[in-house]
Tab-separated table of C-alpha atoms in Angstrom:
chain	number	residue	atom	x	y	z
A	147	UNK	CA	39.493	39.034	8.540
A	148	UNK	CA	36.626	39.649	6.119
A	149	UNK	CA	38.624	37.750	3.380
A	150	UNK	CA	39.060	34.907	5.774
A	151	UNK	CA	35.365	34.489	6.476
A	152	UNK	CA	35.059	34.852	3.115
A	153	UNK	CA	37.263	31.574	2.440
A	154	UNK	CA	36.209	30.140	4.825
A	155	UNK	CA	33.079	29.878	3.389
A	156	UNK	CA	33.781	29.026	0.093
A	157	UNK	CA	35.535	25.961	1.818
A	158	UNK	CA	32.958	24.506	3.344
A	159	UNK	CA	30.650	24.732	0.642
A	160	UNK	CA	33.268	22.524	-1.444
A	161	UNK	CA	33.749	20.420	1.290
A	162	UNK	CA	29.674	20.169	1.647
A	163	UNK	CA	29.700	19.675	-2.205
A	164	UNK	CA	32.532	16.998	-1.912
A	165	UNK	CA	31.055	14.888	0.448
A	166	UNK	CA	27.357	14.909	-0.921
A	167	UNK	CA	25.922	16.778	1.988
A	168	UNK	CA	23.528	20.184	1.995
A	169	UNK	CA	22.668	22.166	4.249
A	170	UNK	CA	19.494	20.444	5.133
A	171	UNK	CA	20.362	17.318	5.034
A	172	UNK	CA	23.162	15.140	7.664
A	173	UNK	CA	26.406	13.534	6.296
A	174	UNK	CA	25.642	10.252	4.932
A	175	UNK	CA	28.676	8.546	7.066
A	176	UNK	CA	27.326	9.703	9.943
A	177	UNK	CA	23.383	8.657	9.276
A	178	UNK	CA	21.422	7.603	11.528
A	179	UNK	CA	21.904	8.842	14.241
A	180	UNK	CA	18.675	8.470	15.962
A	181	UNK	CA	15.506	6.954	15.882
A	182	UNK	CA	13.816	7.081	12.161
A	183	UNK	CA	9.418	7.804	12.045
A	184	UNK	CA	7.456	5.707	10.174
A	185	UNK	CA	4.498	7.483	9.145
A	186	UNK	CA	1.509	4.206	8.516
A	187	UNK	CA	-1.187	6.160	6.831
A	188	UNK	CA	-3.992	4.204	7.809
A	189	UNK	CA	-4.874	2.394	11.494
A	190	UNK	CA	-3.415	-0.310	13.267
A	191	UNK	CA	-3.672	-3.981	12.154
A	192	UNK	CA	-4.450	-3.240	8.401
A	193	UNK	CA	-1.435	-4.698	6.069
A	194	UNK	CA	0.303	-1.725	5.077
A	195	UNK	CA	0.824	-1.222	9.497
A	196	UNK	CA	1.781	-5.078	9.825
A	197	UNK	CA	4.138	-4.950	6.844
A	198	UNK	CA	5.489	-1.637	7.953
A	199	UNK	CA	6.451	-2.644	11.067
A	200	UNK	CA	7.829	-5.813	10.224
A	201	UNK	CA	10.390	-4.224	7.538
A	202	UNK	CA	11.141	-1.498	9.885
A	203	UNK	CA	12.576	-3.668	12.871
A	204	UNK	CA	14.588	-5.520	10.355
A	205	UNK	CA	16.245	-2.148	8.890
A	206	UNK	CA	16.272	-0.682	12.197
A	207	UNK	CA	18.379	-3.827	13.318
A	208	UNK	CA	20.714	-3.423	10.438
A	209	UNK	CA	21.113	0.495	10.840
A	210	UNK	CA	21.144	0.020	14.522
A	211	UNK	CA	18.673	2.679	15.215
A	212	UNK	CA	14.359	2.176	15.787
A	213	UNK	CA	11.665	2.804	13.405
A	214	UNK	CA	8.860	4.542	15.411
A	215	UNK	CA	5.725	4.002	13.472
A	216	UNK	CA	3.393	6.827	14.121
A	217	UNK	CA	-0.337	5.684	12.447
A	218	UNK	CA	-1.980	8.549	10.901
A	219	UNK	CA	-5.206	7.738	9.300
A	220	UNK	CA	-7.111	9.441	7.187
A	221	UNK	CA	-8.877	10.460	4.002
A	222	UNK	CA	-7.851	7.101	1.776
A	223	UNK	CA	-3.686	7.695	3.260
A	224	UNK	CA	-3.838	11.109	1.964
A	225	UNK	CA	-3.597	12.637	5.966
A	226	UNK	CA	-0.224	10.419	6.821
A	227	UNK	CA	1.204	11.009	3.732
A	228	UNK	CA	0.968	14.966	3.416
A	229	UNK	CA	2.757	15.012	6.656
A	230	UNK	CA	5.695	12.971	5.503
A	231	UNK	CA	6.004	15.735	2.519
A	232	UNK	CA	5.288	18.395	5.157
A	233	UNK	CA	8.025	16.552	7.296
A	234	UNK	CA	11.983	17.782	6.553
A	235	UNK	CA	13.347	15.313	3.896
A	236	UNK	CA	17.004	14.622	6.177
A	237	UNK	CA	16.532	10.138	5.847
A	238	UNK	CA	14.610	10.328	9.514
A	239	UNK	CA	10.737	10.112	8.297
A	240	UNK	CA	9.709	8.245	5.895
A	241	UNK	CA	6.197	6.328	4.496
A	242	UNK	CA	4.932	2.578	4.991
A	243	UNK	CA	2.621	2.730	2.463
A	244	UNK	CA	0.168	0.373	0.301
A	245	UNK	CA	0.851	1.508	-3.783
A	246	UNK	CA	-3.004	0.555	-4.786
A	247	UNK	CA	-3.622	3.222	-1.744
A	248	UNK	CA	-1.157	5.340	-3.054
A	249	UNK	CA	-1.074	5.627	-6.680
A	250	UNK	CA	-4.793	6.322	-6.459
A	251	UNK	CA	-4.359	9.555	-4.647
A	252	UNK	CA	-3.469	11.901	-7.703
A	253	UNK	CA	-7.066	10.916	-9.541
A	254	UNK	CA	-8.641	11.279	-6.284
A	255	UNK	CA	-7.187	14.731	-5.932
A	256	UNK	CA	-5.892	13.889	-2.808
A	257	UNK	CA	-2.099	14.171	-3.504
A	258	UNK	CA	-0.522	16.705	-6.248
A	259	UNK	CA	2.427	14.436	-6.477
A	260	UNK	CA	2.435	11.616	-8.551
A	261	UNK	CA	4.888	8.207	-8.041
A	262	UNK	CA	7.796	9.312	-10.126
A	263	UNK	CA	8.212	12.319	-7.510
A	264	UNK	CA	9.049	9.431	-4.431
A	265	UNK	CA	12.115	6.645	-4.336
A	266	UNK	CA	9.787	3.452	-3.300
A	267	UNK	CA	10.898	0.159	-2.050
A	268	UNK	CA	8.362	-2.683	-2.335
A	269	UNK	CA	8.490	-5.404	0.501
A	270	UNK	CA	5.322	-7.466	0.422
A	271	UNK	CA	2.230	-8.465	-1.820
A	272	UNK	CA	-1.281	-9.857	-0.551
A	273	UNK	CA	-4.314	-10.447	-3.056
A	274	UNK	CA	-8.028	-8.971	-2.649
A	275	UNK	CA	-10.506	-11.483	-0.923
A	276	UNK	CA	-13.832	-11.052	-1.064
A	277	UNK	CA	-15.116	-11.885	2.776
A	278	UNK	CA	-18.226	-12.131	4.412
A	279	UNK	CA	-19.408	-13.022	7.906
A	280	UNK	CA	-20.035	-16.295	9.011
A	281	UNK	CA	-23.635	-15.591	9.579
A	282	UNK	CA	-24.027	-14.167	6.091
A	283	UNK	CA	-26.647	-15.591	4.134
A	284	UNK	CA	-23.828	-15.535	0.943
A	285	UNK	CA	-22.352	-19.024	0.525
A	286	UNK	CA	-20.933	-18.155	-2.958
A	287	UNK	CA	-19.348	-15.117	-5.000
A	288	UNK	CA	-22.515	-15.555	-7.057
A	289	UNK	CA	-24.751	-15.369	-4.387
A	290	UNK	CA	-23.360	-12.509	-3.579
A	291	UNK	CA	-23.382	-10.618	-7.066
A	292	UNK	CA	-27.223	-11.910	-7.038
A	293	UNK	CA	-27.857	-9.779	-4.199
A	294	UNK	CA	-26.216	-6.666	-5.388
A	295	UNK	CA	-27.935	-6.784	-8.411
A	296	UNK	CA	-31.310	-7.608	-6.651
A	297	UNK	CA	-31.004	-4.971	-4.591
A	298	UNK	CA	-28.724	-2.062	-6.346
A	299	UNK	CA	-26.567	0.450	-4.261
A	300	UNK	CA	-27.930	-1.648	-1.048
A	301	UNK	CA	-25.869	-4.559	-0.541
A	302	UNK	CA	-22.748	-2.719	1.339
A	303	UNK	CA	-18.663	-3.273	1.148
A	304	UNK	CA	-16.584	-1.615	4.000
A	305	UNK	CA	-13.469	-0.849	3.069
A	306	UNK	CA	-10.279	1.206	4.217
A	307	UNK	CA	-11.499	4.370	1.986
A	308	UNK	CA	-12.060	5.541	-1.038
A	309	UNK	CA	-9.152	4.801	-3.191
A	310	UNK	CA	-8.012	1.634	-0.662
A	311	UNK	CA	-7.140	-1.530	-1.903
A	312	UNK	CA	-10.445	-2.665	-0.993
A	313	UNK	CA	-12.382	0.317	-2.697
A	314	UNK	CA	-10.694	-0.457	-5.691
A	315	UNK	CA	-11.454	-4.517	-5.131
A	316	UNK	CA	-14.867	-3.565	-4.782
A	317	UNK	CA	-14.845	-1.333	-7.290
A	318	UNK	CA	-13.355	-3.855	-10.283
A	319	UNK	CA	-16.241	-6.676	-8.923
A	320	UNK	CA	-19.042	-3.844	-9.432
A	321	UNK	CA	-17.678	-3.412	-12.620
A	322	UNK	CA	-17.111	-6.896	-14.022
A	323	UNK	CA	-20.548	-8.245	-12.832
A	324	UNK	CA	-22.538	-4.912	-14.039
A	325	UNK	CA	-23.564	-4.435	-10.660
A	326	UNK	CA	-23.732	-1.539	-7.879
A	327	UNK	CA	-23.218	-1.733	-4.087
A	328	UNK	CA	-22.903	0.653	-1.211
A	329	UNK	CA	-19.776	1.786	-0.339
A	330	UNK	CA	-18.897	2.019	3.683
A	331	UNK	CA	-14.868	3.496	4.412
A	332	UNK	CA	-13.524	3.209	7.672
A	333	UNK	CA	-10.017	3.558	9.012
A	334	UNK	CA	-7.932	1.041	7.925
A	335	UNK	CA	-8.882	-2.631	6.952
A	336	UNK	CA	-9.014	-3.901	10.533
A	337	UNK	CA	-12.005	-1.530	11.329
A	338	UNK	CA	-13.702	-2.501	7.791
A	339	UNK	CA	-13.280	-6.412	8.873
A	340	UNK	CA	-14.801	-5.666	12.267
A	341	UNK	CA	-17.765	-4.093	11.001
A	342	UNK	CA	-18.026	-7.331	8.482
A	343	UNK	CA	-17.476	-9.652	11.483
A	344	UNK	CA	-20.761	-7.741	13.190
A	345	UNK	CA	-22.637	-7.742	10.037
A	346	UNK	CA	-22.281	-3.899	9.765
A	347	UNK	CA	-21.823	-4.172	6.781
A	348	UNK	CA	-22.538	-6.938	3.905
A	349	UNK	CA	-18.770	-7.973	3.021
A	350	UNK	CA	-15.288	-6.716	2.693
A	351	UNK	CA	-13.069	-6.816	-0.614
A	352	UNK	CA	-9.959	-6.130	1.343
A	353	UNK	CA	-6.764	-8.007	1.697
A	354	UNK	CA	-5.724	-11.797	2.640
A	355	UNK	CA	-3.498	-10.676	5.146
A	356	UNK	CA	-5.711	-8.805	6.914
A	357	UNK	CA	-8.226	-11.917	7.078
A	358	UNK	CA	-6.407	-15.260	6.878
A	359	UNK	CA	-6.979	-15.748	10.489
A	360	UNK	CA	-10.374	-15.164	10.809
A	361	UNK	CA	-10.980	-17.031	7.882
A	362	UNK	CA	-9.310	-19.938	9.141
A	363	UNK	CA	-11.073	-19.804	12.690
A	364	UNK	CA	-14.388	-19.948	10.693
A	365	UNK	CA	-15.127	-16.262	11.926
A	366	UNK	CA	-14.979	-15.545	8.139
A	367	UNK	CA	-15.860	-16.757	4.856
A	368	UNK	CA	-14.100	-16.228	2.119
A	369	UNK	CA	-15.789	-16.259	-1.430
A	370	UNK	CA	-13.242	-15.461	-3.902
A	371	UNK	CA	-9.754	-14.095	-4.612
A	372	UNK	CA	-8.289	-12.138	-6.651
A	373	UNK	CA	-5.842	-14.065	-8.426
A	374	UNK	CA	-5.926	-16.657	-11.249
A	375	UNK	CA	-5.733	-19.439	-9.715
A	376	UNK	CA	-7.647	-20.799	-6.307
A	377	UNK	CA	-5.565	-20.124	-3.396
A	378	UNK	CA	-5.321	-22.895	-0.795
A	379	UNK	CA	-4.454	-22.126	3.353
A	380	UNK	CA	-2.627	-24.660	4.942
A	381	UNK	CA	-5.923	-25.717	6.962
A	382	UNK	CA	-7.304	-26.835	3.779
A	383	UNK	CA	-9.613	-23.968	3.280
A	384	UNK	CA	-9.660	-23.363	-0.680
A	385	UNK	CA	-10.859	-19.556	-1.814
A	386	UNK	CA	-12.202	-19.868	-5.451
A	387	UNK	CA	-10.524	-17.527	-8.131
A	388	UNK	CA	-12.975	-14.710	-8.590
A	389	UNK	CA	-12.525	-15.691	-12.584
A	390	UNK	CA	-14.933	-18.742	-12.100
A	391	UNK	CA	-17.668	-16.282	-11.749
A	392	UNK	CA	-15.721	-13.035	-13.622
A	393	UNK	CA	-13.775	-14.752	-16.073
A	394	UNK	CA	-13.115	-10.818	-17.905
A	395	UNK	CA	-11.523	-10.110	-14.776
A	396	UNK	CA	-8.340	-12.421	-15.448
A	397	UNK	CA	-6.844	-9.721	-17.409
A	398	UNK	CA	-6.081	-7.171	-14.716
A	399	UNK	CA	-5.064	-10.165	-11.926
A	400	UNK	CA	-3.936	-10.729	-9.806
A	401	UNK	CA	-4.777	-7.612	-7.860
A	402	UNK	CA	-4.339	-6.757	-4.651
A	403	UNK	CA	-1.785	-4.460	-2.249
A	404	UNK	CA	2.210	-4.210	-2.918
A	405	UNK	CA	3.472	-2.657	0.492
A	406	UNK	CA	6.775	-0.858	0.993
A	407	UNK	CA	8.748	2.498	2.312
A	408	UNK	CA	8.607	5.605	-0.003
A	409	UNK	CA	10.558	8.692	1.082
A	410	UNK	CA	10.212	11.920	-1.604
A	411	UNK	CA	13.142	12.249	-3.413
A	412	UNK	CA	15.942	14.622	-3.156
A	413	UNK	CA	17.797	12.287	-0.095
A	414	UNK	CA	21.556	12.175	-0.355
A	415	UNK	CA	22.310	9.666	-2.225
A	416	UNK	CA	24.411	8.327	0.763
A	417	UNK	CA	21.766	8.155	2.711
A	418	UNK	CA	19.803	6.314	0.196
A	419	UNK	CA	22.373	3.715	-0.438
A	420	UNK	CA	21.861	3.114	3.553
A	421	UNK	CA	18.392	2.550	2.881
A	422	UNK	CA	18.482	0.777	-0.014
A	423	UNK	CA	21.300	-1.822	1.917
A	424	UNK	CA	18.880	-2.041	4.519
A	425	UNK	CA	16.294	-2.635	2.666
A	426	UNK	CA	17.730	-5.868	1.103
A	427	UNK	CA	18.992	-6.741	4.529
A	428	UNK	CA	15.411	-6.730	5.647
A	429	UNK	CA	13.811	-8.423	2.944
A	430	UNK	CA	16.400	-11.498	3.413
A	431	UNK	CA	15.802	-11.698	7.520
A	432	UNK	CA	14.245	-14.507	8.828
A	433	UNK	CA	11.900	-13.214	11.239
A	434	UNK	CA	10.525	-11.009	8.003
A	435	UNK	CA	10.253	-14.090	5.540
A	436	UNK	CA	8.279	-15.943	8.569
A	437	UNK	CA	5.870	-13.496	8.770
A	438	UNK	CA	5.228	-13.329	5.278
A	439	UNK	CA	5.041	-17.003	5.298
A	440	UNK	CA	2.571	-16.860	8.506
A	441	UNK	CA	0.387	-13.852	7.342
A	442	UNK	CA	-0.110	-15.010	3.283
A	443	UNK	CA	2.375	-12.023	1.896
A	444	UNK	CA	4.610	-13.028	-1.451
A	445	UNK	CA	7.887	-11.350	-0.912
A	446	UNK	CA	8.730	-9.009	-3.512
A	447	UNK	CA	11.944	-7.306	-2.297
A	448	UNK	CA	11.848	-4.734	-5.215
A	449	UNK	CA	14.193	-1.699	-4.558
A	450	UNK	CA	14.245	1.462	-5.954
A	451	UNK	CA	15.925	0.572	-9.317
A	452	UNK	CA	12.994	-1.663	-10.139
A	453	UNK	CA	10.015	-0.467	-8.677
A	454	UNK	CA	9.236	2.245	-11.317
A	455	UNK	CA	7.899	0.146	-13.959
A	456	UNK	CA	5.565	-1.826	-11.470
A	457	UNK	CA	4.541	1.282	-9.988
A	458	UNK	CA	3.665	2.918	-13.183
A	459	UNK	CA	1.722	0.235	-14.412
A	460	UNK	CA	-0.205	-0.197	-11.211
A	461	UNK	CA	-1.374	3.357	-11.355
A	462	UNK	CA	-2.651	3.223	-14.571
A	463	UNK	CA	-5.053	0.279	-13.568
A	464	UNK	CA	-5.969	2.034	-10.394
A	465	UNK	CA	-6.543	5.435	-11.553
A	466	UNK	CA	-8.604	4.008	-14.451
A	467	UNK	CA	-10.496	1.688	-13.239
A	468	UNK	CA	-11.352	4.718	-10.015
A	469	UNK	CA	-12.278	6.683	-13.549
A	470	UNK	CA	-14.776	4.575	-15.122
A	471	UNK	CA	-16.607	3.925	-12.267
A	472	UNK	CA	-16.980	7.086	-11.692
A	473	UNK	CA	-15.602	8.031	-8.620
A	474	UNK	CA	-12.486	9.369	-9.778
A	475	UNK	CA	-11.975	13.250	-9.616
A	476	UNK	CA	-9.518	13.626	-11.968
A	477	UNK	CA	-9.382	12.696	-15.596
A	478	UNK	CA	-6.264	10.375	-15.584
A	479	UNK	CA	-5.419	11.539	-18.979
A	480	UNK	CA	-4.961	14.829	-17.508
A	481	UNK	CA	-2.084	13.145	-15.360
A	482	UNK	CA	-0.800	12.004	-18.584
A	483	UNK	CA	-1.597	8.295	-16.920
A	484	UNK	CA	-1.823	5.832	-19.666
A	485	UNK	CA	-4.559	3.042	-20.308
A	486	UNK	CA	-4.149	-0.119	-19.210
A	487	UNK	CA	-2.985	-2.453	-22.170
C-alpha cells in the first residue's frame, strides 16, 4: 500500500509537471473560473481607475468571467500594489496600474521590486496638462512660472502623490523653468482636480484624461501640454505645447501616464497566454477604442513581449528626474537604473 501511495505520488507530480500546473496555481484549461480582482491603486475617477475598468470589462467579456476592481489608495500606489504581491499569484488578482506611478516606487522606497520582476500589458496613454481654475488669475504657462518664481515654494500643484504622474509633471516644469512650488498630494487625480476646481490649490499638472471635460465646459483652463506639438479638442480648444515656454523640455516629451494590467511573474504560462489573448481582444473592442477616442487616450496595445523596453526607459526618466529634484530616496544608480540618454 505504502508503495502505491508512493506512485501515486510521483504520478501526479509528472502529470502536474506535464500539464504546466503547481501546486499553487489552477490548470490553465480550466482558468477562470470565477470572478478576477482588479486592484486600482489610487481613487475613483483618476485615469489609471477609468482605463482599468474599461480594459477589464472587455477581457472579462472575452474570458467570460468579471473583473471586480477594488480601489486601494494610498502612499503614491504603493498601498494597492503591496497587496497584489501580498495577494496569492493563481491569474485571479491582478494590478491596473499607471507606469510613471509605478516605476517611481523603487527610488521612492516604496516598492523593493523593480519592473523586470512583473509581466505588464500597456493599454492606454494620456499626456500631462498643466490646469488651472477658471477663476485663476494665470492666463498663460508663463504667467504661471512668473508666479512661482515670484513667490518660491508658495504657488501650490495638487497632485495624486508623490511619485504620480502629476508629481513628476510638476516636478520636470520646476525643473525646466528653475523654479519651486508647493507640493499638495491627494488621492488620486480626481481629488487633486477638485481641489484645483475650488482654488485649493494653484493648479494641477495631472493628466488630459482626467480633465478634458472640464476643460471643455470652461470649468478649466488648460495652459500647456506635455507633448511637442499643440494638442487641439474637438471643441476647438487648442492647449499650447509646454516647449513654447520650455523649449529644453522637448527632449524628454511627450510625457505623461501609459496605463495597463501588471501581475508579478511566476503565472503559468497558460494562464498568461489567456491573458495575453485577452488582452489583444480588449485592446481591439469597440466600446474600448470609443472611450479612448471620447476621453483623449492614444491606444497603445503593448503586450508583454514589448513592454520591457518602454518600461525600462520610462523608469529611468522618472526615477531621475524624482533624483535631481531631490525628492527621491534612493540613489537610482543604486538600482542600477541608467541615465536618460
Amino acid at each position: 500500500m505504502k508503495k502505491f501511495t508512493t506512485f501515486l505520488a510521483a504520478a501526479m507530480a509528472v502529470a502536474m509537471l506535464a500539464t504546466g500546473c503547481s501546486a499553487g496555481q489552477p490548470a490553465a484549461d480550466k482558468y477562470p473560473e470565477r470572478d478576477i480582482n482588479m486592484t486600482v491603486p489610487f481613487g475613483a475617477g483618476g485615469s489609471t481607475d477609468l482605463t482599468g475598468r474599461v480594459v477589464g470589462e472587455a477581457m472579462g467579456r472575452d474570458l467570460g468571467v468579471n473583473f471586480s476592481v477594488t480601489n486601494t489608495p494610498g502612499a503614491g500606489g504603493s498601498v494597492g500594489t503591496q497587496s497584489v504581491l501580498r495577494a496569492k499569484n493563481d491569474g485571479y488578482t491582478v494590478l491596473a496600474d499607471g507606469l510613471l506611478s509605478f516605476t517611481s516606487l523603487p527610488v521612492m522606497g516604496l516598492l523593493d521590486t523593480m519592473p523586470d520582476a512583473w509581466d505588464i500589458w500597456l493599454a492606454t496613454f494620456t499626456p500631462n496638462v498643466i490646469a488651472v481654475s477658471k477663476d485663476s488669475p494665470y492666463q498663460t504657462i508663463d504667467d504661471l512660472i512668473a508666479a512661482m518664481k515670484a513667490n518660491p515654494g508658495q504657488i501650490t500643484a495638487g497632485t495624486a502623490g508623490p511619485g504620480s504622474a502629476g508629481h513628476i509633471g510638476a516636478e520636470l516644469l520646476a525643473g525646466a523653468s528653475d523654479a519651486e512650488y508647493k507640493h499638495v498630494p491627494y488621492d488620486g487625480g480626481n481629488a487633486a482636480l477638485v481641489a484645483t476646481l475650488s482654488g485649493e490649490v494653484d493648479f494641477a499638472p495631472q493628466l488630459l484624461v482626467e480633465m478634458k471635460d472640464m476643460i471643455i465646459s470652461g470649468d478649466l483652463r488648460a495652459l500647456a501640454c506635455y507633448t511637442t506639438e499643440d494638442i487641439t479638442l474637438e471643441n476647438g480648444t487648442v492647449i499650447p505645447s509646454i516647449t513654447k515656454a520650455l523649449p529644453d523640455l522637448s527632449t524628454k516629451l511627450p510625457m505623461g501616464e501609459t496605463t495597463g494590467l501588471l501581475v508579478p511573474k511566476g503565472l503559468d504560462e497558460g494562464i498568461l497566454a489567456k491573458l495575453d489573448s485577452a488582452f489583444d481582444t480588449a485592446c481591439k473592442d469597440q466600446a474600448f477604442l470609443d472611450f479612448c477616442a471620447t476621453k483623449g487616450f492614444t491606444v497603445t496595445a503593448m503586450g508583454r513581449a514589448d513592454s520591457a523596453d518602454y518600461v525600462n526607459r520610462l523608469q529611468s526618466v522618472v526615477a531621475w528626474t524624482l533624483f535631481d529634484a531631490g525628492v527621491a530616496k534612493t540613489n537610482p544608480e543604486d538600482l542600477n537604473i541608467a541615465k536618460p540618454e
